[in-house]
Amino acid sequence: MQLQHLRSLTIVQHHSCFPLVLLQKPTDKVLAYSSVPSSSSCEAAHVNPLAHVAPTLTSLKLHRVHLNGFPGGWQCLGALTGLQQLDLQQAPHIPPVYYSYSMGQHILTTRHRDFAGPGELGGVLLQLECLTQLRLAWQMDITVRAAFGLMTQLRELKLQRRPPGEAASADAVTSAISLPPNLTRLEIDLWQALDRNHAPDLAALTALQHLQLVNIKTLDPGLLSSLQQLTHLHVAMRRKQLRKAGMTALLDVLPCLQKLQHLDLLQDHGYDEEDDDDDDDDQEEDGDDEGHGSALAMPLQQCTALLSSSRLTSLQLQGVQLPAACGVRMFGTRLLPQLTAVKINFLQPYHNRSSVVAAPALANADLASLVDCCPCLAELDLAGAVMAGADVSVLKHLASLTALVVGGACTDDRCAEGLAQLAGLKRLSFTGLPASSGGWDDNDSDVDDGAGTPQLTLHGLQQLMHLTQLTCLTVGVGCCWLEKTYGHRELQEFRAPAPSSSAWDDPKLQVMLQRNRRWLALLLQQRDHELAALKASAASMRHELAAAHERIAALQQQQQQQEAQS
């Protein structure tokens, strides 16, 4: 059977640990089996899905697939001359196993694999002359890296790191990589050096519009200065690698990118096994660092470079230490009405908890400058960036603001009072910090005793309930009423159960509050205050009514006297 009209083919094993194995039968038919012994077999195709597919195929996606028994190896792929989109993700290596067919279970033989080598892949890629989009999460040797530069028709290239547990060869890690000259989109999540020795073609990608660099080994920021067409720039690197690249050099490049619309600069604090390769070389350099969790500082005089592009619509800073008064410096002299999303986040999530990676940098003057500079902000994330005691109520002047994230030192009842004035909010994330090592306060007091960080208590929650337009409310550690009710420190998300309702109607939230005796006591106290206010209002009305009767009586008496005189 020929798949004569097939245009798109996808073969994916969703299980992250077990690959999909394509086995060739003596009848030249291929069956697709999962290598999970407990799963049932699934006949994916009665013919070789690559060798016999029609040349009309334009899109092919193979994820976690072993190419066993394919005639000619990768040459089957090279026959797809009309292919425009190719997505290859390498299967993780597993030891050879053998199962026999018995007891109705699916059994599989995976011995003596004829694995198609990466060297064959490099030659086949050059045969795909119509290919414009390529995503490759595969072992790449020198031939594959060199082949990229000859694929002049390629417009989008996404390179991702090898599967977990697969060791890359030493020559592949240290070798140079060629890049197609006509790329408009480039994404690299690869332990690769990007400098003039290892990636000289990067500076020549003058048509590039989207550049995403994640956890690369090194970066020479000077290569980016010639990318005048860039609209999206995303750089996420380890602290050590970001320091090597030079924060100052990276900021110096930004004024050259005047078409930039989205800028993401992230310091990743996670651990990567490749970091071990350079540990010995960098021990002396790291001696001056404050620690693994410390953030890389940004010079105050260069903060304005972040907003150099007048077309910027989105700015994201994650885990980068901003100096004090940076907000006034960045936003004080600019008006950017097109900037609708800003994220300045200093909290690093870790196992449902958050740790501080930088000291809060935004005070009252910084928040005021932010509001004046970006009047059309719709999404704002300031987790960990706002100083304790800062007045967040100034954000009420952002009329378009619908999504807000706050957290860290400022997350207390006073902050909640300020946020209660932001009547247009639809989504609010209110997260705190883990308490001190002494643990949580187990008594009935809802006030911070100084042992830990400021906390959002039931009184603060009551203030937030003025936000009746909320459709999603997220609260986390640092909230006494959450800890005392459920006894765990996780983010809790409450959503509106119906389009016409609000997040406060979430049944889970209502049950949580009803089980908290302090919340019930607070409601009772609120009812007492309301009753007292009603009584006071009634007394005032009675007083006003009595005064009105007295005035009426006086007017009547005056009228009678006038009539008597006349």
Coordinates of C-alpha atoms in Angstrom, one line a residue:
M1 CA 0.0 0.0 0.0
Q2 CA 1.4 3.4 -1.0
L3 CA 0.7 6.5 1.0
Q4 CA 0.4 8.5 -2.1
H5 CA -1.4 11.6 -0.8
L6 CA 0.1 11.9 2.6
R7 CA 1.4 15.4 3.4
S8 CA 2.1 15.2 7.1
L9 CA 3.5 12.3 9.2
T10 CA 4.0 12.2 13.0
I11 CA 5.4 9.3 15.0
V12 CA 5.8 10.2 18.6
Q13 CA 6.5 8.2 21.8
H14 CA 5.1 10.4 24.6
H15 CA 6.7 8.3 27.3
S16 CA 9.9 10.1 28.3
C17 CA 11.8 6.9 29.2
F18 CA 10.9 4.4 26.5
P19 CA 11.5 5.0 22.8
L20 CA 9.4 3.9 19.9
V21 CA 11.2 1.2 17.9
L22 CA 10.5 0.7 14.2
L23 CA 11.3 -3.0 13.4
Q24 CA 11.6 -4.3 9.9
K25 CA 9.8 -7.6 9.3
P26 CA 10.9 -10.2 6.7
T27 CA 8.0 -9.1 4.5
D28 CA 9.4 -5.6 4.3
K29 CA 6.7 -4.3 6.6
V30 CA 7.3 -2.1 9.6
L31 CA 5.3 -2.2 12.8
A32 CA 5.5 0.6 15.4
Y33 CA 5.7 -0.8 19.0
S34 CA 6.1 0.8 22.3
S35 CA 9.0 -0.7 24.2
V36 CA 7.0 -0.6 27.5
P37 CA 6.3 -4.3 28.2
S38 CA 2.9 -3.7 29.8
S39 CA 1.6 -1.8 26.8
S40 CA -0.2 -3.3 23.9
S41 CA 1.2 -3.3 20.4
C42 CA 0.0 -0.7 18.0
E43 CA 0.3 -1.2 14.2
A44 CA 1.3 2.3 13.0
A45 CA 1.9 1.5 9.3
H46 CA 2.0 -1.6 7.2
V47 CA 4.8 -0.2 5.1
N48 CA 8.0 1.5 5.8
P49 CA 6.8 5.0 6.9
L50 CA 9.8 6.7 5.3
A51 CA 10.9 4.6 2.3
H52 CA 7.4 4.2 0.8
V53 CA 5.7 7.4 1.6
A54 CA 4.7 9.6 -1.3
P55 CA 7.0 12.4 -2.3
T56 CA 4.1 14.8 -1.5
L57 CA 5.0 14.7 2.1
T58 CA 5.8 18.2 3.3
S59 CA 6.0 17.7 7.1
L60 CA 7.7 14.9 9.2
K61 CA 7.9 14.6 12.9
L62 CA 9.8 11.8 14.6
H63 CA 10.1 11.9 18.4
R64 CA 11.9 9.3 20.5
V65 CA 12.1 6.9 17.6
H66 CA 14.8 4.4 16.9
L67 CA 15.4 3.9 13.2
N68 CA 16.0 0.1 13.2
G69 CA 16.2 -1.8 9.9
F70 CA 15.6 1.1 7.6
P71 CA 17.1 0.3 4.2
G72 CA 20.0 2.7 3.6
G73 CA 19.6 4.3 7.0
W74 CA 18.9 8.0 6.6
Q75 CA 18.7 7.7 2.8
C76 CA 15.0 7.0 3.2
L77 CA 14.6 10.5 4.6
G78 CA 16.6 12.0 1.7
A79 CA 14.1 10.6 -0.7
L80 CA 11.4 13.1 0.6
T81 CA 12.5 15.8 -1.7
G82 CA 9.3 17.9 -1.1
L83 CA 9.8 18.0 2.7
Q84 CA 9.4 21.5 4.1
Q85 CA 9.2 20.9 7.8
L86 CA 11.3 18.4 9.7
D87 CA 11.3 17.7 13.5
L88 CA 13.6 15.1 14.9
Q89 CA 14.0 14.3 18.6
Q90 CA 16.4 11.5 19.5
A91 CA 15.3 8.6 21.6
P92 CA 17.1 8.1 24.9
H93 CA 19.6 5.2 25.0
I94 CA 18.4 2.0 26.7
P95 CA 20.3 -1.3 27.1
P96 CA 19.3 -4.1 24.7
V97 CA 16.5 -6.2 26.1
Y98 CA 14.6 -9.3 25.0
Y99 CA 11.1 -10.4 25.7
S100 CA 9.2 -13.5 24.4
Y101 CA 5.6 -13.5 23.4
S102 CA 3.6 -15.2 26.1
M103 CA 0.6 -14.7 28.3
G104 CA -1.1 -12.3 25.9
Q105 CA 1.5 -9.6 26.6
H106 CA 3.2 -7.4 24.0
I107 CA 6.8 -8.6 23.7
L108 CA 9.6 -7.0 21.8
T109 CA 13.2 -7.7 20.7
T110 CA 15.6 -4.8 20.6
R111 CA 18.9 -6.5 20.2
H112 CA 21.5 -5.7 17.6
R113 CA 20.2 -2.2 16.7
D114 CA 21.4 -0.8 13.4
F115 CA 21.3 2.8 14.7
A116 CA 21.6 5.4 12.0
G117 CA 24.7 7.5 12.8
P118 CA 24.7 11.3 12.8
G119 CA 27.3 11.4 10.0
E120 CA 24.6 10.0 7.6
L121 CA 22.2 12.7 8.8
G122 CA 24.5 15.5 7.7
G123 CA 24.6 14.4 4.1
V124 CA 20.8 13.7 4.0
L125 CA 19.9 17.2 5.2
L126 CA 21.7 18.7 2.2
Q127 CA 19.4 16.6 -0.1
L128 CA 16.2 18.3 1.3
E129 CA 16.3 21.3 -0.9
C130 CA 12.8 22.4 0.0
L131 CA 13.3 22.3 3.7
T132 CA 12.5 25.7 5.4
Q133 CA 11.9 24.7 9.0
L134 CA 14.2 22.3 11.0
R135 CA 14.0 21.3 14.6
L136 CA 16.8 19.0 15.7
A137 CA 17.2 17.5 19.1
W138 CA 19.7 14.9 18.0
Q139 CA 23.3 14.0 18.4
M140 CA 25.2 16.4 16.1
D141 CA 28.7 15.6 14.9
I142 CA 31.0 17.8 12.9
T143 CA 29.3 16.9 9.6
V144 CA 25.9 17.9 10.8
R145 CA 27.2 21.2 12.2
A146 CA 28.8 22.0 8.9
A147 CA 25.8 21.0 6.8
F148 CA 23.7 23.8 8.4
G149 CA 25.7 26.5 6.7
L150 CA 25.0 25.0 3.2
M151 CA 21.2 24.9 3.7
T152 CA 20.5 28.3 2.1
Q153 CA 16.8 27.7 1.8
L154 CA 16.3 27.2 5.6
R155 CA 14.4 30.0 7.3
E156 CA 13.8 28.6 10.8
L157 CA 16.3 26.5 12.8
K158 CA 15.8 25.1 16.3
L159 CA 18.7 23.2 17.9
Q160 CA 18.1 21.5 21.2
R161 CA 20.4 19.5 23.5
R162 CA 20.8 15.8 23.4
P163 CA 18.4 13.5 25.4
P164 CA 19.1 13.2 29.1
G165 CA 21.9 10.7 29.8
E166 CA 23.3 10.7 26.3
A167 CA 26.9 11.9 26.3
A168 CA 28.0 14.1 23.5
S169 CA 31.3 13.5 21.9
A170 CA 34.1 15.9 22.9
D171 CA 34.8 17.0 19.4
A172 CA 31.1 17.9 18.8
V173 CA 31.0 20.0 22.0
T174 CA 34.1 22.0 21.1
S175 CA 33.6 22.2 17.3
A176 CA 32.3 25.2 15.4
I177 CA 28.8 25.4 14.1
S178 CA 27.8 26.8 10.7
L179 CA 24.5 28.7 10.3
P180 CA 22.2 29.1 7.3
P181 CA 22.6 32.7 5.9
N182 CA 18.9 33.4 5.3
L183 CA 17.5 32.5 8.7
T184 CA 14.7 34.6 10.2
R185 CA 14.3 32.5 13.3
L186 CA 17.1 30.8 15.4
E187 CA 16.6 28.9 18.7
I188 CA 19.6 27.3 20.4
D189 CA 19.3 25.3 23.6
L190 CA 22.6 23.6 23.3
W191 CA 25.9 23.5 25.2
Q192 CA 27.5 25.4 22.4
A193 CA 30.0 28.3 22.3
L194 CA 28.7 31.2 20.3
D195 CA 31.7 33.4 19.6
R196 CA 33.8 34.4 16.6
N197 CA 35.8 31.1 16.7
H198 CA 32.9 28.7 17.1
A199 CA 29.9 30.5 15.5
P200 CA 31.2 33.3 13.2
D201 CA 28.1 33.0 10.9
L202 CA 25.9 34.4 13.7
A203 CA 27.0 38.0 12.9
A204 CA 26.1 37.6 9.3
L205 CA 22.4 36.7 9.9
T206 CA 21.2 40.1 8.9
A207 CA 17.6 38.8 8.2
L208 CA 17.2 37.3 11.6
Q209 CA 14.1 38.4 13.5
H210 CA 13.8 36.0 16.3
L211 CA 16.8 34.8 18.4
Q212 CA 16.5 32.6 21.4
L213 CA 19.6 31.4 23.3
V214 CA 19.1 29.0 26.3
N215 CA 21.9 27.6 28.5
I216 CA 24.6 28.0 25.9
K217 CA 28.2 27.6 26.9
T218 CA 29.5 31.1 26.0
L219 CA 28.3 34.1 24.1
D220 CA 30.1 37.0 22.5
P221 CA 27.5 39.8 22.6
G222 CA 29.4 41.7 19.9
L223 CA 28.0 39.2 17.3
L224 CA 24.5 40.5 18.0
S225 CA 25.2 44.1 17.0
S226 CA 24.7 43.5 13.3
L227 CA 21.3 41.9 13.7
Q228 CA 19.4 45.0 12.9
Q229 CA 16.1 43.2 12.0
L230 CA 15.8 41.5 15.4
T231 CA 12.3 41.9 16.9
H232 CA 12.6 39.1 19.6
L233 CA 15.7 38.5 21.7
H234 CA 15.6 35.8 24.5
V235 CA 18.8 35.1 26.4
A236 CA 18.7 32.6 29.3
M237 CA 22.0 31.5 30.7
R238 CA 23.6 30.2 33.9
R239 CA 25.1 32.9 36.2
K240 CA 28.6 31.7 35.4
Q241 CA 28.1 31.8 31.7
L242 CA 26.2 35.1 31.7
R243 CA 29.1 36.6 33.7
K244 CA 31.5 35.4 31.1
A245 CA 29.5 36.9 28.3
G246 CA 29.7 40.2 30.1
M247 CA 26.5 42.0 31.3
T248 CA 28.1 45.3 30.3
A249 CA 28.9 44.1 26.8
L250 CA 25.4 42.7 26.3
L251 CA 23.7 46.0 27.4
D252 CA 26.0 47.9 25.0
V253 CA 24.5 46.0 22.1
L254 CA 20.9 46.7 22.9
P255 CA 20.9 50.4 21.6
C256 CA 21.8 48.9 18.1
L257 CA 18.6 46.8 18.0
Q258 CA 16.0 49.5 17.4
K259 CA 13.4 47.1 16.0
L260 CA 13.3 45.0 19.1
Q261 CA 9.8 44.4 20.4
H262 CA 10.4 41.6 22.9
L263 CA 13.4 41.4 25.2
D264 CA 13.9 38.6 27.7
L265 CA 17.0 38.4 29.9
L266 CA 17.0 35.5 32.3
Q267 CA 19.6 34.3 34.8
D268 CA 18.9 30.6 35.3
H269 CA 19.9 29.3 38.7
G270 CA 19.3 25.6 37.9
Y271 CA 22.0 23.0 37.7
D272 CA 23.2 21.5 34.4
E273 CA 25.6 18.6 34.2
E274 CA 27.7 20.4 31.6
D275 CA 28.6 23.0 34.3
D276 CA 30.9 20.4 35.8
D277 CA 33.2 20.7 32.7
D278 CA 34.2 24.2 33.7
D279 CA 34.2 24.0 37.4
D280 CA 37.9 23.5 37.8
D281 CA 38.7 26.4 35.5
D282 CA 36.3 28.8 37.2
Q283 CA 36.8 28.2 40.9
E284 CA 39.1 31.2 41.2
E285 CA 36.7 33.4 39.3
D286 CA 33.7 32.3 41.4
G287 CA 35.6 33.1 44.6
D288 CA 34.3 36.7 44.5
D289 CA 30.6 35.6 44.0
E290 CA 28.3 35.7 47.0
G291 CA 27.0 32.2 46.3
H292 CA 25.2 30.0 43.9
G293 CA 21.9 31.7 44.3
S294 CA 23.2 35.3 44.0
A295 CA 22.2 37.2 40.9
L296 CA 24.4 39.0 38.5
A297 CA 24.4 42.7 39.1
M298 CA 23.5 45.2 36.4
P299 CA 25.3 48.6 36.4
L300 CA 23.0 51.5 37.2
Q301 CA 24.2 53.7 34.3
Q302 CA 23.3 51.0 31.8
C303 CA 19.7 50.3 33.0
T304 CA 18.4 52.7 30.4
A305 CA 19.7 50.4 27.6
L306 CA 17.0 47.9 28.4
L307 CA 14.4 50.3 27.0
S308 CA 16.5 51.6 24.1
S309 CA 14.0 50.4 21.5
S310 CA 11.0 52.6 21.1
R311 CA 9.1 49.6 19.7
L312 CA 9.4 47.5 22.8
T313 CA 6.2 45.8 23.8
S314 CA 7.4 43.2 26.3
L315 CA 10.3 43.3 28.8
Q316 CA 11.3 40.3 31.0
L317 CA 14.1 40.3 33.6
Q318 CA 14.4 37.1 35.6
G319 CA 16.9 36.8 38.4
V320 CA 19.1 39.7 37.3
Q321 CA 20.1 42.0 40.2
L322 CA 18.9 45.6 39.5
P323 CA 20.5 48.4 41.6
A324 CA 18.6 50.7 43.9
A325 CA 16.8 53.6 42.0
C326 CA 16.9 51.6 38.8
G327 CA 13.2 52.2 38.2
V328 CA 13.7 56.0 38.1
R329 CA 16.7 55.5 35.9
M330 CA 14.9 53.2 33.4
F331 CA 11.5 54.7 33.3
G332 CA 11.9 58.3 34.5
T333 CA 12.7 59.9 31.2
R334 CA 10.7 57.7 28.8
L335 CA 7.2 57.4 27.6
L336 CA 6.5 53.9 26.1
P337 CA 2.7 53.6 25.5
Q338 CA 3.3 50.5 23.4
L339 CA 4.9 48.6 26.3
T340 CA 2.2 46.3 27.6
A341 CA 4.0 43.6 29.5
V342 CA 6.8 44.0 32.1
K343 CA 8.3 41.2 34.2
I344 CA 11.0 42.0 36.8
N345 CA 11.1 38.9 38.9
F346 CA 13.6 38.2 41.7
L347 CA 12.1 35.0 43.0
Q348 CA 13.4 31.6 42.0
P349 CA 10.9 28.8 42.3
Y350 CA 12.2 25.6 43.9
H351 CA 10.0 22.7 44.9
N352 CA 6.9 24.8 45.3
R353 CA 8.9 27.3 47.3
S354 CA 10.6 30.5 46.4
S355 CA 14.1 31.8 47.2
V356 CA 15.4 35.3 46.8
V357 CA 18.0 35.6 44.0
A358 CA 18.3 39.4 44.3
A359 CA 17.6 42.2 46.7
P360 CA 14.4 44.1 46.1
A361 CA 15.2 47.2 44.1
L362 CA 11.9 49.1 43.5
A363 CA 10.8 51.8 45.9
N364 CA 7.9 54.3 45.7
A365 CA 9.7 56.5 43.3
D366 CA 10.5 53.6 41.0
L367 CA 6.9 52.4 40.9
A368 CA 5.7 55.9 40.1
S369 CA 8.2 56.2 37.3
L370 CA 7.0 52.8 35.9
V371 CA 3.4 54.0 35.9
D372 CA 4.2 57.2 34.1
C373 CA 6.4 55.5 31.5
C374 CA 4.1 52.6 30.7
P375 CA 0.5 53.9 31.0
C376 CA -0.8 51.0 28.8
L377 CA 0.6 48.1 30.8
A378 CA -1.7 45.1 30.8
E379 CA 0.6 42.5 32.5
L380 CA 3.0 43.2 35.3
D381 CA 5.1 40.8 37.3
L382 CA 7.1 42.3 40.2
A383 CA 7.7 39.2 42.3
G384 CA 10.5 39.8 44.8
A385 CA 11.4 43.2 43.2
V386 CA 9.4 45.6 45.4
M387 CA 10.8 46.8 48.6
A388 CA 9.1 46.2 51.9
G389 CA 6.7 49.0 52.8
A390 CA 6.4 50.3 49.2
D391 CA 3.0 51.8 48.3
V392 CA 1.7 49.5 45.5
S393 CA -1.6 51.5 45.3
V394 CA 0.1 53.7 42.7
L395 CA -0.5 50.9 40.3
K396 CA -4.2 51.8 40.3
H397 CA -3.4 54.5 37.7
L398 CA -2.6 51.7 35.2
A399 CA -6.1 51.6 33.7
S400 CA -5.4 48.7 31.4
L401 CA -3.7 46.5 34.0
T402 CA -5.5 43.1 34.2
A403 CA -2.8 40.7 35.4
L404 CA -0.4 41.3 38.3
V405 CA 2.2 39.2 40.2
V406 CA 3.6 40.4 43.5
G407 CA 5.7 38.6 46.0
G408 CA 8.6 38.7 48.4
A409 CA 9.3 41.2 51.1
C410 CA 6.3 43.4 50.3
T411 CA 3.7 40.7 50.6
D412 CA 1.7 41.6 53.7
D413 CA -1.6 43.0 54.7
R414 CA -0.5 46.6 53.9
C415 CA 0.3 45.5 50.4
A416 CA -3.1 43.9 50.1
E417 CA -4.8 47.1 51.2
G418 CA -3.0 48.9 48.3
L419 CA -3.9 46.2 45.8
A420 CA -7.5 46.4 46.8
Q421 CA -7.7 49.7 44.9
L422 CA -6.8 48.0 41.6
A423 CA -10.5 47.4 40.7
G424 CA -9.8 46.2 37.1
L425 CA -7.6 43.3 38.0
K426 CA -8.6 39.9 36.4
R427 CA -5.7 37.8 37.6
L428 CA -3.7 38.3 40.7
S429 CA -0.8 36.2 42.1
F430 CA 0.1 37.0 45.7
T431 CA 3.1 35.0 46.8
G432 CA 5.4 35.3 49.8
L433 CA 8.6 33.8 51.0
P434 CA 9.4 30.8 53.2
A435 CA 9.5 31.6 56.9
S436 CA 12.7 31.5 58.9
S437 CA 14.3 28.2 59.9
G438 CA 12.4 28.5 63.2
G439 CA 9.3 27.4 61.3
W440 CA 5.8 28.9 61.2
D441 CA 4.1 30.6 64.1
D442 CA 1.6 28.0 65.4
N443 CA -0.3 30.2 67.8
D444 CA -3.6 31.9 66.9
S445 CA -2.0 35.3 66.2
D446 CA -2.3 36.5 62.6
V447 CA 0.5 39.1 62.9
D448 CA 4.1 38.6 62.0
D449 CA 6.2 38.2 65.2
G450 CA 9.5 39.2 63.5
A451 CA 10.7 35.6 63.2
G452 CA 9.9 35.3 59.6
T453 CA 8.9 37.5 56.6
P454 CA 5.8 39.6 56.4
Q455 CA 2.7 37.5 55.8
L456 CA -0.7 37.9 54.2
T457 CA -3.2 37.2 56.9
L458 CA -7.0 36.9 56.9
H459 CA -7.2 40.6 57.3
G460 CA -5.3 41.1 54.1
L461 CA -7.4 38.5 52.3
Q462 CA -10.5 40.5 53.4
Q463 CA -9.0 43.6 51.7
L464 CA -8.4 41.6 48.5
M465 CA -12.0 40.6 48.4
H466 CA -12.8 44.1 47.1
L467 CA -11.4 42.9 43.8
T468 CA -14.7 41.5 42.6
Q469 CA -13.5 41.3 38.9
L470 CA -10.9 38.6 39.7
T471 CA -11.3 35.5 37.7
C472 CA -8.0 33.9 39.0
L473 CA -6.4 34.3 42.4
T474 CA -3.1 32.6 43.3
V475 CA -1.7 32.7 46.8
G476 CA 1.3 30.9 48.2
V477 CA 3.7 30.6 51.1
G478 CA 3.7 33.5 53.5
C479 CA -0.1 33.3 53.9
C480 CA -1.0 32.3 57.4
W481 CA -4.5 31.3 56.6
L482 CA -3.3 28.8 54.0
E483 CA -0.7 27.2 56.2
K484 CA -3.0 26.9 59.2
T485 CA -5.8 25.4 57.1
Y486 CA -4.0 22.9 54.9
G487 CA -0.6 22.5 56.6
H488 CA 1.5 22.7 53.4
R489 CA 3.5 25.4 51.6
E490 CA 2.3 25.3 48.0
L491 CA 0.8 27.7 45.6
Q492 CA -3.0 27.5 45.6
E493 CA -4.9 28.7 42.6
F494 CA -8.6 29.7 42.7
R495 CA -10.6 30.3 39.6
A496 CA -14.1 31.6 38.8
P497 CA -16.4 28.5 38.5
A498 CA -18.6 30.2 36.0
P499 CA -18.2 33.1 33.5
S500 CA -20.5 35.4 35.6
S501 CA -18.7 34.6 38.9
S502 CA -15.4 35.6 40.4
A503 CA -12.5 33.7 41.9
W504 CA -14.0 34.3 45.3
D505 CA -16.8 31.9 44.4
D506 CA -14.3 29.0 44.0
P507 CA -15.8 26.1 46.1
K508 CA -12.3 25.1 47.2
L509 CA -11.7 28.6 48.6
Q510 CA -15.0 28.8 50.3
V511 CA -14.5 25.4 52.0
M512 CA -11.0 26.5 53.1
L513 CA -12.4 29.6 54.7
Q514 CA -15.3 27.9 56.3
R515 CA -12.9 25.5 58.1
N516 CA -10.8 28.4 59.5
R517 CA -12.2 29.5 62.8
R518 CA -10.3 32.7 62.7
W519 CA -11.9 33.6 59.3
L520 CA -15.3 32.9 60.9
A521 CA -14.4 35.1 63.8
L522 CA -13.3 37.8 61.4
L523 CA -16.6 37.6 59.5
L524 CA -18.5 37.8 62.8
Q525 CA -16.4 40.8 63.8
Q526 CA -17.2 42.3 60.4
R527 CA -20.9 41.7 60.9
D528 CA -20.7 43.3 64.3
H529 CA -19.0 46.4 62.7
E530 CA -21.7 46.5 60.0
L531 CA -24.5 46.2 62.7
A532 CA -22.9 48.9 64.8
A533 CA -22.6 51.1 61.7
L534 CA -26.3 50.5 60.9
K535 CA -27.3 51.4 64.4
A536 CA -25.2 54.5 64.3
S537 CA -26.7 55.4 60.9
A538 CA -30.2 54.8 62.3
A539 CA -29.5 57.0 65.3
S540 CA -28.2 59.7 63.1
M541 CA -31.3 59.5 60.9
R542 CA -33.5 59.7 64.0
H543 CA -31.5 62.8 65.1
E544 CA -31.9 64.4 61.7
L545 CA -35.6 63.5 61.6
A546 CA -36.1 65.1 65.1
A547 CA -34.2 68.2 63.9
A548 CA -36.4 68.4 60.8
H549 CA -39.6 68.1 62.9
E550 CA -38.3 71.0 65.1
R551 CA -37.6 73.1 62.0
I552 CA -41.0 72.4 60.6
A553 CA -42.6 73.3 63.9
A554 CA -40.7 76.5 64.0
L555 CA -41.7 77.4 60.5
Q556 CA -45.4 76.7 61.3
Q557 CA -45.2 78.9 64.4
Q558 CA -43.6 81.7 62.4
Q559 CA -46.3 81.4 59.7
Q560 CA -49.0 81.6 62.3
Q561 CA -47.5 84.7 63.8
Q562 CA -47.3 86.4 60.4
E563 CA -51.0 85.5 59.7
A564 CA -52.0 86.9 63.1
Q565 CA -50.2 90.2 62.4
S566 CA -51.8 90.6 59.0

